[in-house]
Amino acid sequence: MNKREAEYYEVTEDLIARCKLCPHECAIPPGGEGICWARKNEGGTLYAQNYGRTTSLAVDPIEKKPLFHFRPGTEILSVSPNGCNMRCPYCQNYTISAKKTQTTNITPEELVNLAKQYNSPSIAFTYTEPIIWFEFIKDTAKYAKQEGIDLVMVTNGLISEDPLDDLLEIVSAMNIDLKSMSSEYYREVLKGNLAVTKRTIEKASAKIHVEVTNLLIPGDNDTEIEELAKYLASINKAIPLHISRYFPHQHYEKSPTAIETLKKAYEIAGKYLYYVYIGNAPMEGTENTYCPDCSNVLVERTGFHTKIVGINKGKCSNCNRKVDFVL
């Protein structure tokens, strides 16, 4: 099995390894694993036993991440580890995030070479939780930088501050899930930490390109959209918010989010943020990007087909406002 000594852990006198990668700070006895399965204590040394072990490898439109304002219209090489450090009961990828499954090995150099082969200007660590692949992402960055390839993370944001700072030096963009504005919901239902995810959004927004996704679930978080939008606007009104339609998955059998609920959420969030999008639902115009100053259509999107129509030399073709994109 491929492995590398983990970073960010401490060992006690009785050889218990306390992982410091995320706020769970799992106390892992010899032979044991953390909640994410990624790290294993072998005789007092903590190893990233998932190093280079991937469940999935695909070339996607970057809009599928979703990232709408980072390299629009390009393709991105997507890859994932097995596992997660949260336990969302409705996870659409639970077969690879909440269950141990078969993996194949890939090295950082091989991954970067694949991106070159497929002419992908970026690599996305996605599908499950990339934070648990911390060491692999760090090592991949060395090769990616040499080739001018961007690294992207689609993440729940549940990471301790020091390793986050490390990632913000090597990752160009993140889509961060903000699943609820309730600390109790995060703690009891998701096995996460709202304050930590918010800190990740705040720190990342100050250094790299950030977009945020909120899965709107009936009866869980569908009354929180105004609070969430106000919070993001307090950081930066230009943070793109993706409101995603919920469908039953894993342990959740609730009905899909009503279209009317999505329409209302779109309108409410749009009062506070420049860019709001609806995902997983056929709602005309809600995937386009409009200029905040003059409402000119900057980018048209239908499904994953993207067409830049109103941007000229990094500015709105109508009013000359500088666009909030990484092009």
Short mmCIF file of C-alpha atoms in Angstrom, two decimals:
data_model
loop_
_atom_site.label_atom_id
_atom_site.label_comp_id
_atom_site.label_asym_id
_atom_site.label_seq_id
_atom_site.Cartn_x
_atom_site.Cartn_y
_atom_site.Cartn_z
CA MET A 1 0.00 0.00 0.00
CA ASN A 2 1.27 3.43 -0.94
CA LYS A 3 1.84 5.71 2.05
CA ARG A 4 3.77 8.73 3.25
CA GLU A 5 4.28 10.04 6.76
CA ALA A 6 1.49 12.43 7.58
CA GLU A 7 2.04 16.07 8.43
CA TYR A 8 0.38 17.81 11.36
CA TYR A 9 0.21 15.31 14.20
CA GLU A 10 1.58 14.80 17.70
CA VAL A 11 2.44 11.57 19.52
CA THR A 12 1.85 10.93 23.23
CA GLU A 13 3.98 8.75 25.51
CA ASP A 14 1.62 5.80 24.97
CA LEU A 15 2.10 6.14 21.16
CA ILE A 16 -1.33 7.63 20.52
CA ALA A 17 -1.13 9.91 17.47
CA ARG A 18 -3.28 13.01 17.67
CA CYS A 19 -4.01 14.25 14.17
CA LYS A 20 -3.94 18.03 13.78
CA LEU A 21 -5.14 18.26 10.19
CA CYS A 22 -8.77 19.08 11.01
CA PRO A 23 -10.79 20.08 14.10
CA HIS A 24 -11.74 16.48 14.92
CA GLU A 25 -8.16 16.05 16.18
CA CYS A 26 -8.63 12.28 16.20
CA ALA A 27 -6.66 10.49 18.92
CA ILE A 28 -5.52 7.44 16.96
CA PRO A 29 -4.12 4.41 18.84
CA PRO A 30 -1.49 2.14 17.25
CA GLY A 31 -3.14 0.24 14.42
CA GLY A 32 -6.08 2.66 14.32
CA GLU A 33 -7.40 5.15 11.77
CA GLY A 34 -8.97 8.59 11.97
CA ILE A 35 -12.60 9.39 11.09
CA CYS A 36 -11.56 10.00 7.47
CA TRP A 37 -9.67 6.67 7.12
CA ALA A 38 -6.86 8.58 5.44
CA ARG A 39 -4.38 8.45 8.32
CA LYS A 40 -3.22 5.39 10.22
CA ASN A 41 -1.04 5.06 13.30
CA GLU A 42 1.72 2.51 12.81
CA GLY A 43 3.74 2.17 16.00
CA GLY A 44 3.53 5.84 16.87
CA THR A 45 4.07 7.17 13.35
CA LEU A 46 1.04 8.58 11.57
CA TYR A 47 0.91 7.73 7.89
CA ALA A 48 -1.20 9.12 5.05
CA GLN A 49 -2.18 5.63 3.98
CA ASN A 50 -4.41 7.01 1.20
CA TYR A 51 -1.49 8.72 -0.53
CA GLY A 52 -2.05 8.60 -4.28
CA ARG A 53 -5.01 6.22 -3.94
CA THR A 54 -7.88 7.46 -6.06
CA THR A 55 -11.49 6.38 -6.56
CA SER A 56 -12.21 8.52 -9.60
CA LEU A 57 -10.45 10.20 -12.50
CA ALA A 58 -12.30 12.19 -15.17
CA VAL A 59 -12.12 15.26 -17.38
CA ASP A 60 -15.00 17.63 -16.59
CA PRO A 61 -16.12 21.09 -17.66
CA ILE A 62 -14.86 23.39 -14.92
CA GLU A 63 -18.45 24.64 -14.53
CA LYS A 64 -19.34 21.21 -13.12
CA LYS A 65 -17.28 21.81 -9.95
CA PRO A 66 -19.07 24.32 -9.90
CA LEU A 67 -16.62 27.12 -10.69
CA PHE A 68 -18.20 29.76 -12.94
CA HIS A 69 -15.68 32.57 -12.53
CA PHE A 70 -12.40 30.66 -12.80
CA ARG A 71 -11.11 29.81 -16.29
CA PRO A 72 -14.66 29.70 -17.73
CA GLY A 73 -15.22 27.32 -20.61
CA THR A 74 -12.14 25.20 -19.90
CA GLU A 75 -11.91 21.53 -18.99
CA ILE A 76 -10.42 20.32 -15.74
CA LEU A 77 -8.90 16.99 -14.74
CA SER A 78 -10.84 15.76 -11.69
CA VAL A 79 -9.55 13.28 -9.12
CA SER A 80 -10.61 12.11 -5.65
CA PRO A 81 -9.53 10.13 -2.60
CA ASN A 82 -11.73 7.64 -0.73
CA GLY A 83 -13.32 9.11 2.40
CA CYS A 84 -14.35 12.32 4.11
CA ASN A 85 -13.96 14.04 7.48
CA MET A 86 -17.70 14.84 7.68
CA ARG A 87 -20.77 12.61 7.56
CA CYS A 88 -23.51 14.44 5.64
CA PRO A 89 -26.49 12.03 5.57
CA TYR A 90 -27.55 13.09 2.07
CA CYS A 91 -24.17 12.93 0.29
CA GLN A 92 -24.60 12.30 -3.43
CA ASN A 93 -21.16 10.65 -3.59
CA TYR A 94 -21.55 8.58 -0.42
CA THR A 95 -20.40 5.38 -2.16
CA ILE A 96 -16.89 6.83 -2.33
CA SER A 97 -17.00 9.29 0.60
CA ALA A 98 -18.82 7.31 3.32
CA LYS A 99 -17.87 3.77 2.27
CA LYS A 100 -14.47 2.19 1.80
CA THR A 101 -14.13 1.30 -1.85
CA GLN A 102 -11.61 0.14 -4.40
CA THR A 103 -8.90 2.59 -5.37
CA THR A 104 -6.09 2.73 -7.89
CA ASN A 105 -2.68 4.30 -7.49
CA ILE A 106 -1.45 7.46 -9.16
CA THR A 107 1.65 9.53 -8.43
CA PRO A 108 1.72 13.33 -8.38
CA GLU A 109 3.90 13.36 -11.48
CA GLU A 110 1.55 10.99 -13.34
CA LEU A 111 -1.44 13.16 -12.43
CA VAL A 112 0.20 16.29 -13.80
CA ASN A 113 1.26 14.45 -16.95
CA LEU A 114 -2.36 13.36 -17.46
CA ALA A 115 -3.51 16.97 -17.20
CA LYS A 116 -0.98 17.89 -19.90
CA GLN A 117 -2.10 14.96 -22.05
CA TYR A 118 -5.74 16.10 -21.91
CA ASN A 119 -4.84 19.79 -22.31
CA SER A 120 -6.40 20.58 -18.94
CA PRO A 121 -5.05 23.86 -17.53
CA SER A 122 -6.24 22.85 -14.05
CA ILE A 123 -6.56 19.84 -11.75
CA ALA A 124 -9.53 19.55 -9.37
CA PHE A 125 -9.41 17.58 -6.14
CA THR A 126 -13.12 16.87 -5.86
CA TYR A 127 -15.99 14.34 -5.58
CA THR A 128 -15.11 13.41 -1.97
CA GLU A 129 -13.10 15.54 0.51
CA PRO A 130 -9.68 16.66 -0.73
CA ILE A 131 -8.57 17.93 2.68
CA ILE A 132 -7.90 14.30 3.65
CA TRP A 133 -5.45 14.13 0.71
CA PHE A 134 -3.38 16.96 2.15
CA GLU A 135 0.05 15.41 1.58
CA PHE A 136 -0.78 14.26 -1.94
CA ILE A 137 -2.02 17.73 -2.92
CA LYS A 138 1.15 19.33 -1.54
CA ASP A 139 3.36 16.97 -3.50
CA THR A 140 1.31 17.37 -6.69
CA ALA A 141 1.76 21.14 -6.43
CA LYS A 142 5.50 20.83 -7.02
CA TYR A 143 4.96 19.27 -10.44
CA ALA A 144 1.91 21.38 -11.30
CA LYS A 145 3.79 24.61 -10.69
CA GLN A 146 6.55 23.57 -13.09
CA GLU A 147 3.96 23.06 -15.82
CA GLY A 148 1.83 26.14 -15.07
CA ILE A 149 -1.16 24.01 -14.08
CA ASP A 150 -3.60 25.38 -11.49
CA LEU A 151 -4.84 23.30 -8.56
CA VAL A 152 -8.47 23.56 -7.46
CA MET A 153 -10.27 22.12 -4.43
CA VAL A 154 -13.98 21.40 -4.00
CA THR A 155 -14.18 21.15 -0.24
CA ASN A 156 -16.25 21.27 2.94
CA GLY A 157 -13.69 23.64 4.45
CA LEU A 158 -13.20 21.58 7.63
CA ILE A 159 -9.48 22.08 8.09
CA SER A 160 -7.25 23.46 10.85
CA GLU A 161 -5.69 26.85 10.36
CA ASP A 162 -2.01 25.97 9.82
CA PRO A 163 -2.57 23.32 7.12
CA LEU A 164 -5.09 25.66 5.48
CA ASP A 165 -2.37 28.31 5.27
CA ASP A 166 -0.15 25.75 3.53
CA LEU A 167 -2.83 24.97 0.95
CA LEU A 168 -3.54 28.63 0.25
CA GLU A 169 0.04 28.95 -0.97
CA ILE A 170 -0.40 26.27 -3.64
CA VAL A 171 -4.11 26.16 -4.58
CA SER A 172 -5.54 28.72 -7.03
CA ALA A 173 -9.27 28.31 -6.42
CA MET A 174 -11.76 26.65 -4.09
CA ASN A 175 -15.44 25.92 -4.17
CA ILE A 176 -16.41 25.65 -0.51
CA ASP A 177 -19.66 24.09 0.69
CA LEU A 178 -21.50 26.23 3.22
CA LYS A 179 -24.17 23.73 4.15
CA SER A 180 -26.06 25.62 6.85
CA MET A 181 -25.86 28.69 9.07
CA SER A 182 -26.65 26.60 12.17
CA SER A 183 -23.75 25.54 14.37
CA GLU A 184 -25.95 22.85 15.93
CA TYR A 185 -26.90 21.41 12.52
CA TYR A 186 -23.25 21.28 11.54
CA ARG A 187 -22.31 19.55 14.78
CA GLU A 188 -25.21 17.13 15.19
CA VAL A 189 -26.21 16.27 11.62
CA LEU A 190 -23.07 16.79 9.55
CA LYS A 191 -20.35 16.03 12.13
CA GLY A 192 -18.65 19.27 11.12
CA ASN A 193 -17.94 22.71 12.53
CA LEU A 194 -19.59 25.84 11.11
CA ALA A 195 -17.10 28.25 12.65
CA VAL A 196 -14.19 26.43 11.02
CA THR A 197 -15.83 26.35 7.60
CA LYS A 198 -16.58 30.07 7.86
CA ARG A 199 -12.97 30.74 8.83
CA THR A 200 -11.85 28.78 5.76
CA ILE A 201 -14.11 30.86 3.51
CA GLU A 202 -12.85 34.09 5.04
CA LYS A 203 -9.15 33.24 4.86
CA ALA A 204 -9.35 31.69 1.41
CA SER A 205 -11.33 34.63 -0.01
CA ALA A 206 -8.54 36.96 1.03
CA LYS A 207 -5.88 34.99 -0.88
CA ILE A 208 -7.37 32.98 -3.76
CA HIS A 209 -10.47 32.69 -5.93
CA VAL A 210 -13.44 31.34 -3.92
CA GLU A 211 -16.96 30.32 -4.87
CA VAL A 212 -19.51 28.93 -2.42
CA THR A 213 -22.15 26.21 -2.81
CA ASN A 214 -25.27 25.79 -0.69
CA LEU A 215 -27.39 22.67 -1.16
CA LEU A 216 -30.92 23.84 -0.36
CA ILE A 217 -32.71 21.08 1.57
CA PRO A 218 -36.42 21.33 2.45
CA GLY A 219 -36.91 21.62 6.20
CA ASP A 220 -33.17 21.66 6.93
CA ASN A 221 -31.71 24.93 5.71
CA ASP A 222 -34.22 26.44 3.27
CA THR A 223 -35.05 29.37 5.56
CA GLU A 224 -31.42 30.45 5.99
CA ILE A 225 -30.60 31.87 2.57
CA GLU A 226 -30.85 35.53 3.58
CA GLU A 227 -28.55 35.02 6.56
CA LEU A 228 -26.11 33.10 4.37
CA ALA A 229 -26.11 35.70 1.60
CA LYS A 230 -25.62 38.55 4.08
CA TYR A 231 -22.69 36.68 5.60
CA LEU A 232 -20.96 36.19 2.24
CA ALA A 233 -21.65 39.80 1.27
CA SER A 234 -19.94 40.92 4.49
CA ILE A 235 -16.78 39.25 3.15
CA ASN A 236 -17.10 40.20 -0.51
CA LYS A 237 -20.25 40.84 -2.55
CA ALA A 238 -18.50 39.38 -5.59
CA ILE A 239 -18.25 35.85 -4.14
CA PRO A 240 -20.32 33.67 -6.50
CA LEU A 241 -23.00 31.68 -4.67
CA HIS A 242 -24.29 28.44 -6.19
CA ILE A 243 -27.66 27.43 -4.77
CA SER A 244 -28.05 23.78 -5.61
CA ARG A 245 -31.27 21.78 -5.80
CA TYR A 246 -31.42 18.83 -3.41
CA PHE A 247 -32.47 15.35 -4.56
CA PRO A 248 -32.90 12.30 -2.28
CA HIS A 249 -29.62 10.48 -1.63
CA GLN A 250 -28.15 8.06 0.88
CA HIS A 251 -30.21 8.30 4.11
CA TYR A 252 -32.41 11.21 3.03
CA GLU A 253 -35.77 10.55 1.36
CA LYS A 254 -37.22 14.06 1.45
CA SER A 255 -38.79 15.36 -1.76
CA PRO A 256 -36.54 17.40 -4.07
CA THR A 257 -36.35 21.13 -3.42
CA ALA A 258 -39.35 22.87 -4.96
CA ILE A 259 -38.65 25.12 -7.94
CA GLU A 260 -40.56 27.94 -6.22
CA THR A 261 -38.25 27.65 -3.22
CA LEU A 262 -35.23 27.93 -5.50
CA LYS A 263 -36.69 30.97 -7.28
CA LYS A 264 -37.30 32.72 -3.98
CA ALA A 265 -33.80 31.88 -2.73
CA TYR A 266 -32.31 33.22 -5.99
CA GLU A 267 -34.15 36.50 -5.58
CA ILE A 268 -33.28 36.90 -1.89
CA ALA A 269 -29.57 36.12 -2.34
CA GLY A 270 -29.42 38.46 -5.33
CA LYS A 271 -30.29 41.40 -3.06
CA TYR A 272 -26.95 40.99 -1.30
CA LEU A 273 -24.56 39.32 -3.76
CA TYR A 274 -23.52 40.25 -7.30
CA TYR A 275 -23.51 36.67 -8.60
CA VAL A 276 -26.07 34.01 -7.70
CA TYR A 277 -26.62 30.80 -9.63
CA ILE A 278 -29.08 27.91 -9.46
CA GLY A 279 -27.76 24.40 -10.00
CA ASN A 280 -29.43 21.01 -10.59
CA ALA A 281 -32.62 22.70 -11.85
CA PRO A 282 -33.79 23.93 -15.28
CA MET A 283 -34.38 27.61 -14.54
CA GLU A 284 -33.71 29.82 -17.56
CA GLY A 285 -31.16 32.57 -17.06
CA THR A 286 -30.09 31.53 -13.56
CA GLU A 287 -26.75 30.15 -14.78
CA ASN A 288 -25.78 33.25 -16.77
CA THR A 289 -23.43 35.89 -15.41
CA TYR A 290 -24.68 39.47 -15.57
CA CYS A 291 -22.68 42.65 -15.06
CA PRO A 292 -23.51 44.04 -11.58
CA ASP A 293 -23.46 47.62 -12.92
CA CYS A 294 -25.39 47.44 -16.21
CA SER A 295 -26.92 43.91 -16.32
CA ASN A 296 -25.14 43.10 -19.59
CA VAL A 297 -24.85 39.34 -20.11
CA LEU A 298 -21.17 38.52 -19.60
CA VAL A 299 -21.34 34.73 -19.86
CA GLU A 300 -24.13 32.52 -21.19
CA ARG A 301 -24.45 28.99 -19.83
CA THR A 302 -26.75 26.16 -20.84
CA GLY A 303 -26.02 22.97 -18.95
CA PHE A 304 -22.24 22.77 -19.12
CA HIS A 305 -22.00 24.69 -22.39
CA THR A 306 -20.37 28.05 -21.71
CA LYS A 307 -20.07 31.03 -24.04
CA ILE A 308 -18.32 34.29 -23.13
CA VAL A 309 -20.41 36.95 -24.85
CA GLY A 310 -19.97 40.25 -22.96
CA ILE A 311 -16.34 40.40 -21.83
CA ASN A 312 -13.72 42.37 -23.75
CA LYS A 313 -10.15 42.48 -22.44
CA GLY A 314 -11.27 41.67 -18.91
CA LYS A 315 -14.03 44.27 -18.84
CA CYS A 316 -17.76 44.42 -19.45
CA SER A 317 -18.25 45.06 -23.17
CA ASN A 318 -21.10 47.45 -22.39
CA CYS A 319 -20.05 49.61 -19.44
CA ASN A 320 -16.32 48.84 -19.15
CA ARG A 321 -16.54 47.58 -15.56
CA LYS A 322 -13.69 45.24 -14.69
CA VAL A 323 -15.14 41.71 -14.45
CA ASP A 324 -14.83 39.50 -11.38
CA PHE A 325 -13.27 36.56 -13.20
CA VAL A 326 -10.01 34.69 -13.41
CA LEU A 327 -9.78 34.37 -17.19
#
